[in-house]
Structure formats: C-alpha cells, structure tokens
Amino acid sequence: MKITAILSALAAATLVSAGKFHLPKDNTVELQPHGYIIQYQDNISRANAHSNLKKHAIDYKVRNEYDVFNGAAITVKSDHDGEAIASVPGVKHVWRIQRYSLPKTTSNGGGKVDEENSVHHMTGVDAVHKKLKLTGKGVKVGIVDSGIDYKHPAFAAAGATEGCFARYGKNCRVKHGWDFVGDAYTSFNTPIPDGDPMDCRGHGTHVAGIVGGNASNIKVGPTPLVPWIGVAPDVTFGAYRIFGCEGFTSTDVILAAMEMAFNDGMDIINMSLGGGSAYKENPTSILADKLVSFGMNVAGAAGNDGSEGVWMVSDTGLGETSTSVASFDNAYGAYYTVSYAGGKYPYNFSSAWGKAIDLPASATLFPLFDKAGVLLDGCDVNTYKDLDVKGKVVLVLGDYSKCGSFARGEVAKSVGAAGILAATTPFGMTNLAGAPGLPMASIENRAGQAILAAYKKNPKNVLTWAKGPSSVRVEGGGAPAEMSSYGLDGDLRSKPDIAAPGGNIYGAYPRSKGSYALLSGTSMATPYYVGSQALYYEKTKTKPSGPDVRRVFKNTATISKNFQSKTFTSAAKQGAGLINVWNALTTTTHASPDRFDLLDSDNFRGVQKITIKNSGKKTETYTLSHVPADALNSYSKGNAWPHPKPIIEADYATVKFSSNKVKIPAGKSVKVTITFTEPKVGDAKQFPIYSGYVVATPSREDSPAVHVPYIGLKGKVRDVPIMDSDLGLPMAGVRKENGDIEEIPKDFVFNFKDAAPAVVVRFASHTPNFTIRIHDAKTDKFLGYVVSGSDIALGAMGRMTNLNDGKYSSATFSWRGLVLQTADLTSKPVQLGAGSYKIFVASQRKLTKGAYPADYEIFDMGIFNVSA
Ligand SMILES: *[C@@H]1O[C@H](CO)[C@@H](O)[C@H](O)[C@H]1NC(C)=O
Ligand SMILES: *[C@@H]1O[C@H](CO)[C@@H](O)[C@H](O)[C@H]1NC(C)=O
Ligand SMILES: *[C@@H]1O[C@H](CO)[C@@H](O)[C@H](O)[C@H]1NC(C)=O
Ligand SMILES: *[C@@H]1O[C@H](CO)[C@@H](O)[C@H](O)[C@H]1NC(C)=O
Ligand SMILES: *[C@@H]1O[C@H](CO)[C@@H](O)[C@H](O)[C@H]1NC(C)=O
C-alpha cells in the first residue's frame, strides 16, 4: 500500500479540535530536551500542520516526518512547552520524546554454555521443521533494534559460507535495512544516518538469530559450541538500526524505523525496548495498532521486571492489537557431561579448573555421606577421617552455607582426592570458584542423588567424562522465567498474552564480539514468537491479522507450571501459556475471544461467551472444562507497594457452561455461555489476582485442546493503593536553588523563587489520571493543576519500578506558582502570587469515571504560605 492511499483512507476518522498533551511517565523516564512527537488530526496534511504551527509562533526544527503515523518529531525553542503545541489547531496528541535503552539481558560473557535446537522441543518447532518442512520461506521480518551483523555465517544464504546485505551483495538474507543513527549516536547527540545497518552492539544480531539464524554447518570463523538453528531459518530480514554502539535511542527514531519497515513490506516487526509499565495510549503502541491495521504484525516483550511483582508488564506490547510476550527458561543447555551407571549428567566446571574434566576410569567415585546415607558437604576435614579417597572423585553436597567451593576443594586436596563433584542445593547448577589444580564441578541436585543411589547399588560403576559439550535437559528449566514481568495493565486487561522461550538462549552474536552468546530476557522470547508467526504465514499461505494469529497461538499454547509446583502458574505471568507451534499450525479448533477480562468485584463481567469453531473436515464433539491457575496476592500486609514476589494462593473462579459438551459440524461454530463466579477464599481487601483457563477438548485424540485464559481481581480495584504511602509518600518539601528537596522547617514561608514547594510522589500502581491540585487555603476554592517546568500534573501514569540507579524511584514536581486553571490542556497556564494555598495529590482510581473527589485517592499535603 502506498502512503497516499493510507492518508486518504484516514480522512473519514472522527476528530477532536483540542490536542492533548501527555505527561511523561515519571523520573525513571529519560526525556529528550525540547523534543516532542506530534500526531496531527487525521484530516490535516503535512503542509497545513506546518503552517498552523508557524502561525501559532511555534519555533521548531523537524527531526522526523511520519506518514503512516500522521505526525512529526520536532525540537522546539526552549520557551515552548507541550501544552502550547497541543493548543495549535490540527494537533491531536503531543508527547515528550523519550529515551529508550536496550532491554537488559544477562549474558554469560559469550559462549561457554550453548543452547541448541533442543529449545525447539519445548515448542514443537522441531516437529514443524521436520514433518511440515516449514522454514519461513517468503516471509519478511523487520528487526527494529541495534542492527544485524549481516556478514555472520548464521545469516548466509543457501550455498554461501558468509552472510551479506542486499545493498552490497546478491542473494542476501538481510534484504532491507537502514541505519537511522550511526555508531556514535547515544540519543544525547545528533543522529548521523547511513545506509549500513551493521550491528556493533549485539542485541539485534542475537534477536535475528533466534528468528531465523542457521548455524547448523558453520565453516568460517569460530564455530558454535553446538550447532543450532533459528525458528524460521529461511525468512528474509530488514535490519532497522535505531541504536548507536552505546547509549539510548528515542521515540522519534523508533517511529521512523517502524515506518520504514512498513514501507519495505515487512510482514512482521517486533520491537521491545526498555520501557516501563504504562497505559496503552503511548505513541509506540498507537503506531503499533495502526501498523497492525495495515496488515503488519507487531509483537513486544512483556519486560524483565519479574522481580518487581504485579502490574509491571511493559508498554510496547500493550496496543490493543499487538502481542505482549512473556519468557520461559530454556529447558535445555549445552554442557559437558559425565556418565555414570547409564545416566548422563551435565556439569559446570569450576573457574579455577577452567576446562572440561578428563580423568581416567581409575579415578572412581567416592560419595561422602553420613550414617543415614545423606550426602555431606565436605567442609570439615574430619569427615574424611579413616576414609581412603586418594585418587578418587569425591561426591559432596553443594550447599555453600558452611564453606565455599575453594575451602572444600582445599580440604579434598589435602586428603589426596582426584576431583570433586558437588550436587547443588536446592537444584540446578551453579558457578564454582574451586581450588587451583583440582578438577571440580557443580552438578544438579537430582544428578547427585541419582549418582549416589547408583553407587549404593553397585560401587564399582565407572565415571566417564565426555570430550565435547552436548545439549541436555536442565533441572529447573522449561518453566516461566523469574525475570519475566507480571501483568495486568492499568485497565485490568490480561497482559502478557503468551510466552516463548527467552531464558538461556544461545545464538548469534556479532563476529567482533565472539560470534555466539547465551542471553536471557523477554527480548529473546519476542523474536521466538515472531519466528513462529513466520512459520504460520508460510503454512497458511495467507497473512492473517495480528490479532487472529495471536488468538491461534494463544488457543494452542501449553498451560504450564512453575518449577516443582503442582499448580498452574498465573495467567498474569504466563499469559495463555508457552507457545506450541505444532499445535498452532495443526489445530482444527478455534476459540474466541482470546481472553476474558473479568475485571474486579465492582465491574465484574461474570457472564461471557466463547465461540468454538470446528475448521476440520468431520463433525466433532467438544468437552468444556475449567483449568484453575494460581491466584497472586500482593497486598497481604496492608502495604501500598506490591510484594516483589506475589504470594501464591489456591483460589479461583467457579465456572459454569451453558452446555458442557457441544457437537459441531465441519466448518461450523457454536457459542457457549460461561458464567464465572468470583473465588471464595481470597480476601477482597488484599486484591488477589485470580486466573485460569476455559478449555475445549475435542473427542479425537489427534487434535489438540484449545483454551482461553481468564483473569480477574477480587475486591474493588478502586481501593488499590496508587501512591506509595509505605515510604511516607507523597511528601511535600522545599525545593532549594541547588535542586535538593529539604524538609519544611516549622512555620516556613515559601516563595516561588528559591524556596518553592515541591511534591515527591511514587506510583505503586497505575492511575488513569494523576493530578496535583492547588486550592485556596481559606476558601478551599480550586485554583488549578500544578505546572512544573514543562510538565503538567494531569494525566495517566504507570507503576514505577522500586529502584532507579540504586535509589528509590520517585517523581518530583516543584511548584513555582504556575497552574492550569482547567483540565483544558489548550488553556494558558496562570501565575499565582503570594498567598496561602492547599496542595492535594489526587490520583484517579482505576476503572472509575473520574468524578472528583469521589473517584480519587487524595493526599492532603497541608497549607503552604507563600510570600511575594
Ligand atoms: C478536519 O475535520 C474536523 C472535524 O470534522 C473539521 O472541523 C476540520 O475543519 C477539518 N479540517 C480540515 C483541514 O479539513
Ligand atoms: C542451514 O544451513 C545448512 C548449511 O548451509 C544447509 O544445509 C541447510 O539447508 C540450512 N537449513 C535451512 C532450513 O535453511
Ligand atoms: C557455569 O559456570 C560458568 C562460569 O563459571 C557460569 O558463567 C555459568 O553461569 C554457570 N552455569 C550455570 C548453569 O550455573
Ligand atoms: C524483537 O524483540 C526484541 C526484543 O524483545 C527486539 O529487540 C527486536 O528488535 C525484535 N526483533 C524483531 C524480529 O524485530
Ligand atoms: C483528568 O481529570 C480532569 C478533571 O476531571 C479531566 O478533565 C481530564 O480529562 C482527565 N484526564 C484524563 C487523561 O482522563
């Protein structure tokens, strides 16, 4: 589609005359000085918009112009602010330009551990490759990221040994691309675009490798630990580079890149940047929704804030039509292994040893256990008394509470042991320092127990050490990743949507940085989902809309449990479950909608309808059932700040169906009414988030069951704390000239120059409308909303992370007397003079209509006497 066609298609949209200036989220958001994104009304042409801006004396420079998104990014002279721009006729929305970082990923430093195609066993992609022979051929995927090392051999076309970029070569897998910023760009300087999207950072190359790298037969450069292949190894790529070699990027660049990806005909893009939690009304999710409506598909990472507790899902996947992707840990990893009595066990050698262990068969096993047969930790040399462990490999308990790996290594050396295997507590493997000169390794707890049991049966078994790494299942893997963010969003919509493998993913890395790396994050899960969509497009030979594809994948995902848990993980963490690509591509059953948002007790939507469609060739009978999942309690202690680790409660809705069994002829669908009743156990005052799944199981065994997740909140969400009062916030202080906020001395008289009132706030959960209101202290008359610098304390805010750069996150509004007298953002702020004022911090409660004061959480900050 041409851009001109899009513009005319939009002309009929409804319009509002006054623009809206959006408050930046909080102090954890970095802003581009004097930078704004403007969205024009849909019927305004670019030329008219510019002439309106000029007519209204806005002095600006254009940073970027957009077409798909009817708007521009501009830099203004310092004395203009957001609401001045919003008041220009034809302007619909104004946002401050934000800086984005690449999402944090954790790395093992480049290639000790590998992840091979076994990750595809978790998702059925192995079967799709093998039986359906699908590889994403003909599908174009746009990577909006740090670029791609397109010369990496994992991106070589068939028959070639090295990758290339179509602008410089022929038959290249990276066909499109652009560098919007240049190597030196940090977002604090001017972008210097060029045509070459080479990656000097790593993130984009790794992401592209997950979508469609192929390292199955590498002939040049370093070889991977274990051969691996991406989800869709025949897609072609567009590489849209929005990051320099260091630093951040900004909204204007992201929008430009998304637009070029669209114009290049990309079928799918995903971009997941380090954004916080927010409302869906942000420029990237608005543009994402728009691109989806033009037939593109946009996926975003749920975020890596799992350690923050609920309400943290990040904004890039929050568009109504885009997909928010959560992360699971890889169930597999590449490790050196030791075999014993028929079992093969991964081990992680100590850093002091630093290489694979290679001991002769004569170095036999010697487990160190007590009279009860339980493994000992080997910290105390006396436990070796009267035992002959000379030349043997000692098996001990890897519990490091009494002594570290160095100490127990030295003890073992002193009694002449040939090596140590330490069975980690409570599970998994760990990094050991170890003692110099001693072969020492960490093994999984279950491996230690299995080896011990085998020894007790037959002490003559021999240890065999493998020469190279191989891919094995790891203890604790295959479950929802701890770091993956929890939903819901501020409107209680059930986000994230779905999960994909994102923890411990081995893949491509720039050649300049070692060629391969193991990374973790929802950033790795998003491209897995994107690659899976490419397979779906290839299979169906159509390009269903983003929401349709999302529904199919959600219907067929695998509902999963946390490691060692007997119950299913909350849908606020795993969404519909772990993606199952085989089921998605082969299912003949479809269920819609793709989620039930039951909302809270006040707004409870207990009666829902599910439509089940049989797209198979035969009549089918489906049984409906309910699969409950964990409820999450984040407020059991009367706290305002949610627990970083929600408490799991066994509590869920009861679910009744208008029919428990339905018979559906081929090609037909049937509607069933579902009646949900709120859970019984949970304490409504603690706002537990409960969830589960409505499942339709076909009677034939060869067709998978499908499901729809539901989520609700027991209690009144309007009572969920918004301000973090646990830390005594919001708090008022004095803003000194040097910027510090100080406590208010007794009987203090403020002025609007060097002793201005300042309010410090901290958002424990979302609010649709945050305000700081000024009232006359004597008459209590409302005088206006605080205008602080270029920000007005009026607008939606998302939840904050607990810490920012090691300090508690917070936002400070200092008030130098400027107020906006009405909520009309196009009105001119007014300067108040000397007087006596009351300040109220008032946040609209979630899911309310916003009547003041009834629908607000209000903190009275007291009386402020201001002198001239
Ligand atoms: C755009 O549409 C609005 C509402 O329909 C109308 O008031 C306005 O005059 C239109 N502007 C232009 C430039 O056509
Ligand atoms: C991956 O690369 C290998 C080696 O070049 C090639 O033989 C194989 O066909 C490729 N696989 C796919 C699915 O493209
Ligand atoms: C294995 O050890 C290495 C280095 O000692 C470490 O980086 C890595 O995280 C360890 N792997 C696991 C699974 O603990
Ligand atoms: C997919 O998402 C990651 C982060 O989740 C992002 O960095 C990357 O640009 C996206 N990849 C694609 C295929 O666009
Ligand atoms: C915030 O509240 C004011 C006053 O009630 C209202 O006029 C304005 O539209 C609200 N803003 C949002 C984003 O709801």
PDB file of N, CA, C and O in Angstrom, residues 401-430:
ATOM      1  N   SER A 401      26.539 -22.974  52.477  1.00  0.00           N
ATOM      2  CA  SER A 401      26.277 -22.119  53.631  1.00  0.00           C
ATOM      3  C   SER A 401      27.410 -22.218  54.657  1.00  0.00           C
ATOM      4  O   SER A 401      27.692 -21.266  55.358  1.00  0.00           O
ATOM      5  N   LYS A 402      28.069 -23.393  54.745  1.00  0.00           N
ATOM      6  CA  LYS A 402      29.130 -23.525  55.753  1.00  0.00           C
ATOM      7  C   LYS A 402      30.509 -23.181  55.217  1.00  0.00           C
ATOM      8  O   LYS A 402      31.331 -22.600  55.905  1.00  0.00           O
ATOM      9  N   CYS A 403      30.778 -23.596  53.969  1.00  0.00           N
ATOM     10  CA  CYS A 403      32.061 -23.230  53.390  1.00  0.00           C
ATOM     11  C   CYS A 403      31.903 -23.103  51.884  1.00  0.00           C
ATOM     12  O   CYS A 403      30.970 -23.652  51.310  1.00  0.00           O
ATOM     13  N   GLY A 404      32.794 -22.384  51.274  1.00  0.00           N
ATOM     14  CA  GLY A 404      32.722 -22.173  49.838  1.00  0.00           C
ATOM     15  C   GLY A 404      33.402 -23.286  49.071  1.00  0.00           C
ATOM     16  O   GLY A 404      33.944 -24.245  49.645  1.00  0.00           O
ATOM     17  N   SER A 405      33.416 -23.169  47.753  1.00  0.00           N
ATOM     18  CA  SER A 405      33.973 -24.243  46.935  1.00  0.00           C
ATOM     19  C   SER A 405      35.497 -24.271  47.022  1.00  0.00           C
ATOM     20  O   SER A 405      36.122 -25.310  46.869  1.00  0.00           O
ATOM     21  N   PHE A 406      36.104 -23.102  47.288  1.00  0.00           N
ATOM     22  CA  PHE A 406      37.559 -23.074  47.445  1.00  0.00           C
ATOM     23  C   PHE A 406      37.956 -23.883  48.681  1.00  0.00           C
ATOM     24  O   PHE A 406      38.806 -24.775  48.604  1.00  0.00           O
ATOM     25  N   ALA A 407      37.283 -23.613  49.818  1.00  0.00           N
ATOM     26  CA  ALA A 407      37.622 -24.286  51.080  1.00  0.00           C
ATOM     27  C   ALA A 407      37.456 -25.796  50.956  1.00  0.00           C
ATOM     28  O   ALA A 407      38.351 -26.566  51.300  1.00  0.00           O
ATOM     29  N   ARG A 408      36.338 -26.237  50.395  1.00  0.00           N
ATOM     30  CA  ARG A 408      36.154 -27.699  50.355  1.00  0.00           C
ATOM     31  C   ARG A 408      37.076 -28.337  49.332  1.00  0.00           C
ATOM     32  O   ARG A 408      37.462 -29.490  49.459  1.00  0.00           O
ATOM     33  N   GLY A 409      37.460 -27.551  48.322  1.00  0.00           N
ATOM     34  CA  GLY A 409      38.442 -28.051  47.352  1.00  0.00           C
ATOM     35  C   GLY A 409      39.788 -28.266  48.027  1.00  0.00           C
ATOM     36  O   GLY A 409      40.454 -29.285  47.826  1.00  0.00           O
ATOM     37  N   GLU A 410      40.193 -27.286  48.858  1.00  0.00           N
ATOM     38  CA  GLU A 410      41.481 -27.407  49.560  1.00  0.00           C
ATOM     39  C   GLU A 410      41.454 -28.605  50.513  1.00  0.00           C
ATOM     40  O   GLU A 410      42.442 -29.331  50.632  1.00  0.00           O
ATOM     41  N   VAL A 411      40.318 -28.810  51.200  1.00  0.00           N
ATOM     42  CA  VAL A 411      40.190 -29.956  52.104  1.00  0.00           C
ATOM     43  C   VAL A 411      40.360 -31.256  51.311  1.00  0.00           C
ATOM     44  O   VAL A 411      41.128 -32.150  51.680  1.00  0.00           O
ATOM     45  N   ALA A 412      39.686 -31.345  50.165  1.00  0.00           N
ATOM     46  CA  ALA A 412      39.753 -32.568  49.357  1.00  0.00           C
ATOM     47  C   ALA A 412      41.166 -32.800  48.836  1.00  0.00           C
ATOM     48  O   ALA A 412      41.655 -33.933  48.789  1.00  0.00           O
ATOM     49  N   LYS A 413      41.845 -31.698  48.459  1.00  0.00           N
ATOM     50  CA  LYS A 413      43.233 -31.832  48.001  1.00  0.00           C
ATOM     51  C   LYS A 413      44.116 -32.393  49.117  1.00  0.00           C
ATOM     52  O   LYS A 413      44.972 -33.243  48.883  1.00  0.00           O
ATOM     53  N   SER A 414      43.881 -31.896  50.349  1.00  0.00           N
ATOM     54  CA  SER A 414      44.735 -32.306  51.470  1.00  0.00           C
ATOM     55  C   SER A 414      44.603 -33.790  51.777  1.00  0.00           C
ATOM     56  O   SER A 414      45.494 -34.375  52.379  1.00  0.00           O
ATOM     57  N   VAL A 415      43.483 -34.400  51.386  1.00  0.00           N
ATOM     58  CA  VAL A 415      43.352 -35.841  51.635  1.00  0.00           C
ATOM     59  C   VAL A 415      43.589 -36.645  50.357  1.00  0.00           C
ATOM     60  O   VAL A 415      43.322 -37.842  50.302  1.00  0.00           O
ATOM     61  N   GLY A 416      44.060 -35.958  49.299  1.00  0.00           N
ATOM     62  CA  GLY A 416      44.510 -36.664  48.104  1.00  0.00           C
ATOM     63  C   GLY A 416      43.444 -37.006  47.084  1.00  0.00           C
ATOM     64  O   GLY A 416      43.668 -37.830  46.197  1.00  0.00           O
ATOM     65  N   ALA A 417      42.253 -36.340  47.148  1.00  0.00           N
ATOM     66  CA  ALA A 417      41.197 -36.635  46.169  1.00  0.00           C
ATOM     67  C   ALA A 417      41.638 -36.222  44.769  1.00  0.00           C
ATOM     68  O   ALA A 417      42.418 -35.281  44.604  1.00  0.00           O
ATOM     69  N   ALA A 418      41.124 -36.924  43.745  1.00  0.00           N
ATOM     70  CA  ALA A 418      41.457 -36.601  42.358  1.00  0.00           C
ATOM     71  C   ALA A 418      40.525 -35.529  41.805  1.00  0.00           C
ATOM     72  O   ALA A 418      40.853 -34.876  40.808  1.00  0.00           O
ATOM     73  N   GLY A 419      39.363 -35.353  42.431  1.00  0.00           N
ATOM     74  CA  GLY A 419      38.413 -34.348  41.941  1.00  0.00           C
ATOM     75  C   GLY A 419      37.188 -34.287  42.838  1.00  0.00           C
ATOM     76  O   GLY A 419      37.042 -35.100  43.745  1.00  0.00           O
ATOM     77  N   ILE A 420      36.331 -33.300  42.581  1.00  0.00           N
ATOM     78  CA  ILE A 420      35.086 -33.170  43.352  1.00  0.00           C
ATOM     79  C   ILE A 420      33.906 -32.915  42.439  1.00  0.00           C
ATOM     80  O   ILE A 420      33.980 -32.084  41.526  1.00  0.00           O
ATOM     81  N   LEU A 421      32.806 -33.609  42.703  1.00  0.00           N
ATOM     82  CA  LEU A 421      31.514 -33.271  42.120  1.00  0.00           C
ATOM     83  C   LEU A 421      30.634 -32.776  43.268  1.00  0.00           C
ATOM     84  O   LEU A 421      30.539 -33.438  44.305  1.00  0.00           O
ATOM     85  N   ALA A 422      30.016 -31.609  43.103  1.00  0.00           N
ATOM     86  CA  ALA A 422      29.189 -31.051  44.170  1.00  0.00           C
ATOM     87  C   ALA A 422      27.753 -30.934  43.684  1.00  0.00           C
ATOM     88  O   ALA A 422      27.487 -30.258  42.698  1.00  0.00           O
ATOM     89  N   ALA A 423      26.844 -31.645  44.388  1.00  0.00           N
ATOM     90  CA  ALA A 423      25.427 -31.657  43.998  1.00  0.00           C
ATOM     91  C   ALA A 423      24.733 -30.444  44.606  1.00  0.00           C
ATOM     92  O   ALA A 423      24.496 -30.386  45.808  1.00  0.00           O
ATOM     93  N   THR A 424      24.405 -29.484  43.738  1.00  0.00           N
ATOM     94  CA  THR A 424      23.888 -28.181  44.158  1.00  0.00           C
ATOM     95  C   THR A 424      22.596 -28.278  44.972  1.00  0.00           C
ATOM     96  O   THR A 424      21.697 -29.041  44.623  1.00  0.00           O
ATOM     97  N   THR A 425      22.491 -27.464  46.012  1.00  0.00           N
ATOM     98  CA  THR A 425      21.203 -27.296  46.695  1.00  0.00           C
ATOM     99  C   THR A 425      20.672 -25.906  46.373  1.00  0.00           C
ATOM    100  O   THR A 425      21.460 -24.975  46.272  1.00  0.00           O
ATOM    101  N   PRO A 426      19.366 -25.676  46.225  1.00  0.00           N
ATOM    102  CA  PRO A 426      18.369 -26.747  46.211  1.00  0.00           C
ATOM    103  C   PRO A 426      18.298 -27.473  44.861  1.00  0.00           C
ATOM    104  O   PRO A 426      17.914 -28.629  44.832  1.00  0.00           O
ATOM    105  N   PHE A 427      18.650 -26.820  43.760  1.00  0.00           N
ATOM    106  CA  PHE A 427      18.581 -27.514  42.468  1.00  0.00           C
ATOM    107  C   PHE A 427      19.422 -26.764  41.443  1.00  0.00           C
ATOM    108  O   PHE A 427      19.945 -25.680  41.713  1.00  0.00           O
ATOM    109  N   GLY A 428      19.556 -27.337  40.276  1.00  0.00           N
ATOM    110  CA  GLY A 428      20.286 -26.685  39.182  1.00  0.00           C
ATOM    111  C   GLY A 428      21.785 -26.801  39.351  1.00  0.00           C
ATOM    112  O   GLY A 428      22.273 -27.625  40.126  1.00  0.00           O
ATOM    113  N   MET A 429      22.501 -25.987  38.586  1.00  0.00           N
ATOM    114  CA  MET A 429      23.953 -25.943  38.709  1.00  0.00           C
ATOM    115  C   MET A 429      24.345 -24.537  39.092  1.00  0.00           C
ATOM    116  O   MET A 429      23.551 -23.630  39.024  1.00  0.00           O
ATOM    117  N   THR A 430      25.582 -24.369  39.505  1.00  0.00           N
ATOM    118  CA  THR A 430      25.999 -23.038  39.913  1.00  0.00           C
ATOM    119  C   THR A 430      27.439 -22.793  39.482  1.00  0.00           C
ATOM    120  O   THR A 430      28.117 -23.711  39.040  1.00  0.00           O
TER     121      THR A 430
END
